[in-house]
CSV table of C-alpha atoms and ligand atoms in Angstrom, one decimal:
chain,number,residue,atom,x,y,z
H,296,UNK,CA,0.0,0.0,0.0
H,297,UNK,CA,1.1,3.5,-0.7
H,298,UNK,CA,0.2,6.2,1.7
H,299,UNK,CA,0.8,10.0,1.5
H,300,UNK,CA,1.2,12.0,4.7
H,301,UNK,CA,1.1,15.8,4.9
H,302,UNK,CA,3.0,16.3,8.1
H,303,UNK,CA,5.1,14.5,10.8
H,304,UNK,CA,2.0,13.8,12.9
H,305,UNK,CA,0.3,12.0,10.1
H,306,UNK,CA,3.4,9.9,9.5
H,307,UNK,CA,3.5,9.0,13.2
H,308,UNK,CA,-0.2,8.1,13.1
H,309,UNK,CA,0.4,5.8,10.2
H,310,UNK,CA,3.2,4.1,12.0
H,311,UNK,CA,1.2,3.8,15.2
H,312,UNK,CA,-1.5,1.9,13.3
H,313,UNK,CA,1.0,-0.3,11.6
H,314,UNK,CA,2.5,-1.3,15.0
H,315,UNK,CA,-1.0,-2.3,16.2
H,316,UNK,CA,-1.4,-4.6,13.2
H,317,UNK,CA,1.6,-6.7,14.3
H,318,UNK,CA,0.7,-7.8,17.9
H,319,UNK,CA,3.3,-10.6,17.8
H,320,UNK,CA,6.2,-8.3,16.8
H,321,UNK,CA,8.3,-8.4,13.7
H,322,UNK,CA,11.1,-6.9,11.6
H,323,UNK,CA,10.5,-3.6,9.9
H,324,UNK,CA,13.0,-2.4,7.3
H,325,UNK,CA,13.0,1.4,6.6
H,326,UNK,CA,14.4,2.8,3.4
H,327,UNK,CA,14.7,6.4,2.2
H,328,UNK,CA,17.1,9.3,2.2
H,329,UNK,CA,18.0,11.6,5.2
H,330,UNK,CA,15.1,13.6,6.2
H,331,UNK,CA,12.5,11.4,4.6
H,332,UNK,CA,11.0,10.6,8.0
H,333,UNK,CA,12.4,7.2,9.1
H,334,UNK,CA,13.0,8.3,12.7
H,335,UNK,CA,9.7,10.2,12.8
H,336,UNK,CA,8.0,7.0,11.7
H,337,UNK,CA,9.7,4.9,14.4
H,338,UNK,CA,8.7,7.5,17.0
H,339,UNK,CA,5.0,7.0,16.0
H,340,UNK,CA,5.5,3.2,16.0
H,341,UNK,CA,6.9,3.4,19.5
H,342,UNK,CA,3.9,5.4,20.6
H,343,UNK,CA,1.7,2.8,19.2
H,344,UNK,CA,3.4,0.2,21.5
H,345,UNK,CA,2.9,2.4,24.5
H,346,UNK,CA,6.5,3.4,24.8
H,347,UNK,CA,6.7,6.8,26.5
H,348,UNK,CA,10.4,7.5,26.1
H,349,UNK,CA,11.2,9.7,23.1
H,350,UNK,CA,13.0,7.8,20.3
H,351,UNK,CA,15.9,9.8,19.0
H,352,UNK,CA,18.4,8.7,16.3
H,353,UNK,CA,21.2,6.9,18.0
H,354,UNK,CA,23.9,8.9,16.2
H,355,UNK,CA,27.0,7.2,17.5
H,356,UNK,CA,25.5,3.9,18.4
H,357,UNK,CA,24.0,1.6,15.9
H,358,UNK,CA,21.4,0.2,18.2
H,359,UNK,CA,19.1,1.2,21.1
H,360,UNK,CA,16.5,-0.9,22.9
H,361,UNK,CA,13.3,0.1,24.7
H,362,UNK,CA,11.2,-2.2,26.9
H,363,UNK,CA,7.5,-2.5,26.0
H,364,UNK,CA,5.5,-1.4,29.0
H,365,UNK,CA,4.0,-4.3,31.1
H,366,UNK,CA,5.3,-7.0,28.7
H,367,UNK,CA,8.4,-8.5,30.2
H,368,UNK,CA,11.1,-9.5,27.8
H,369,UNK,CA,9.5,-7.7,24.8
H,370,UNK,CA,11.4,-4.8,23.3
H,371,UNK,CA,11.5,-2.3,20.5
H,372,UNK,CA,15.0,-2.5,19.0
H,373,UNK,CA,16.0,0.5,17.0
H,374,UNK,CA,18.9,0.1,14.6
H,375,UNK,CA,20.2,3.1,12.6
H,376,UNK,CA,22.8,1.9,10.2
H,377,UNK,CA,23.6,5.3,8.7
H,378,UNK,CA,27.1,5.3,10.1
H,379,UNK,CA,27.7,1.6,9.4
H,380,UNK,CA,31.1,1.4,7.8
H,381,UNK,CA,31.4,-2.3,7.2
H,382,UNK,CA,29.1,-5.2,7.5
H,383,UNK,CA,31.4,-6.7,10.2
H,384,UNK,CA,30.1,-4.1,12.6
H,385,UNK,CA,26.6,-5.6,12.5
H,386,UNK,CA,28.0,-9.0,12.8
H,387,UNK,CA,29.8,-7.9,15.9
H,388,UNK,CA,26.5,-6.5,17.3
H,389,UNK,CA,25.1,-10.0,17.0
H,390,UNK,CA,22.6,-9.2,14.3
H,391,UNK,CA,21.4,-12.8,14.0
H,392,UNK,CA,20.6,-13.0,17.7
H,393,UNK,CA,18.9,-9.6,17.5
H,394,UNK,CA,16.7,-10.9,14.7
H,395,UNK,CA,15.9,-14.0,16.6
H,396,UNK,CA,13.9,-12.1,19.3
H,397,UNK,CA,10.4,-13.4,19.0
H,398,UNK,CA,7.8,-11.0,20.3
H,399,UNK,CA,10.0,-8.0,19.8
H,400,UNK,CA,9.8,-5.2,17.2
H,401,UNK,CA,13.0,-4.6,15.3
H,402,UNK,CA,13.0,-1.4,13.3
H,403,UNK,CA,16.0,-0.7,11.0
H,404,UNK,CA,16.9,2.6,9.4
H,405,UNK,CA,19.0,2.3,6.3
H,406,UNK,CA,18.1,-1.3,6.1
H,407,UNK,CA,19.6,-1.5,2.6
H,408,UNK,CA,23.0,-1.5,4.3
H,409,UNK,CA,22.3,-5.0,5.6
H,410,UNK,CA,22.4,-6.5,2.1
H,411,UNK,CA,21.8,-10.2,2.4
H,412,UNK,CA,21.6,-10.1,6.2
H,413,UNK,CA,18.2,-8.5,5.9
H,414,UNK,CA,15.7,-11.2,6.7
H,415,UNK,CA,13.2,-12.2,4.0
H,416,UNK,CA,10.2,-11.8,6.2
H,417,UNK,CA,10.8,-8.1,7.0
H,418,UNK,CA,8.1,-5.6,6.4
H,419,UNK,CA,9.4,-3.0,3.9
H,420,UNK,CA,8.7,0.6,4.5
H,421,UNK,CA,10.0,2.9,1.7
H,422,UNK,CA,9.8,6.7,2.4
H,423,UNK,CA,10.1,9.4,-0.3
H,424,UNK,CA,10.1,13.1,0.1
H,425,UNK,CA,7.5,15.1,-1.9
H,426,UNK,CA,6.9,18.8,-2.1
H,427,UNK,CA,7.3,20.5,1.2
H,428,UNK,CA,6.1,18.3,4.0
H,429,UNK,CA,4.5,15.6,1.8
H,430,UNK,CA,5.9,12.1,2.2
H,431,UNK,CA,5.1,9.1,0.2
H,432,UNK,CA,5.3,5.9,2.2
H,433,UNK,CA,5.1,2.5,0.6
H,434,UNK,CA,4.5,-0.4,3.0
H,435,UNK,CA,4.8,-4.0,1.8
H,436,UNK,CA,5.0,-7.3,3.6
Z,710,ADP,P1,15.2,10.4,8.7
Z,710,ADP,O1,15.3,9.6,9.9
Z,710,ADP,O2,14.7,9.7,7.5
Z,710,ADP,O3,16.5,11.1,8.4
Z,710,ADP,P2,13.7,12.2,10.3
Z,710,ADP,O4,12.4,11.6,10.8
Z,710,ADP,O5,14.8,12.3,11.3
Z,710,ADP,O6,14.2,11.6,9.0
Z,710,ADP,O7,13.4,13.7,9.8
Z,710,ADP,C1,12.3,14.0,9.0
Z,710,ADP,C2,12.2,15.5,9.1
Z,710,ADP,O8,11.2,15.9,8.1
Z,710,ADP,C3,11.7,16.0,10.4
Z,710,ADP,O9,12.3,17.3,10.7
Z,710,ADP,C4,10.2,16.2,10.3
Z,710,ADP,O10,9.7,17.1,11.1
Z,710,ADP,C5,10.1,16.6,8.8
Z,710,ADP,N1,8.9,16.3,8.2
Z,710,ADP,C6,8.1,17.1,7.4
Z,710,ADP,N2,7.0,16.5,6.9
Z,710,ADP,C7,7.1,15.2,7.3
Z,710,ADP,C8,6.2,14.1,7.1
Z,710,ADP,N3,5.1,14.2,6.4
Z,710,ADP,N4,6.6,12.9,7.7
Z,710,ADP,C9,7.7,12.9,8.4
Z,710,ADP,N5,8.5,13.9,8.7
Z,710,ADP,C10,8.2,15.1,8.1
Z,711,MG,MG1,16.9,8.9,11.2
């Protein structure tokens, strides 16, 4: 499905409703250039899961984790691979163990950097900048 949002709030609302469509968790791969709204989308997604901490882009760390409220062991894992220099770095993070986290939500900015390490079953979220604050967001699973 392709959606068009007119402002950051609409992008967050779209993400919030997507989060609620996956009660069992999953892997969500975000694609799109700087400023297209990937982090904004993840903020909305986190709100949809009841996470009250504000999600910021982990500039110098590749990964941040947030506990889901009242759901022991379940997490939102935010990966931002913008500063990934070589694929070895994600291997060192233990990317395979991260993906093998049933019940958790794994959201990956710059998911294209994973190449073949990106799991087949990931939901793909492609963001494009339009005029002004318009964003086109294509979601496929
Ligand atoms: P990315 O993580 O892709 O680099 P961010 O979410 O950090 O992008 O930044 C997106 C920027 O674009 C923010 O400053 C946000 O306020 C702005 N923006 C304007 N319109 C939208 C929209 N429709 N959806 C998402 N962000 C938008
Ligand atoms: Mg970002």
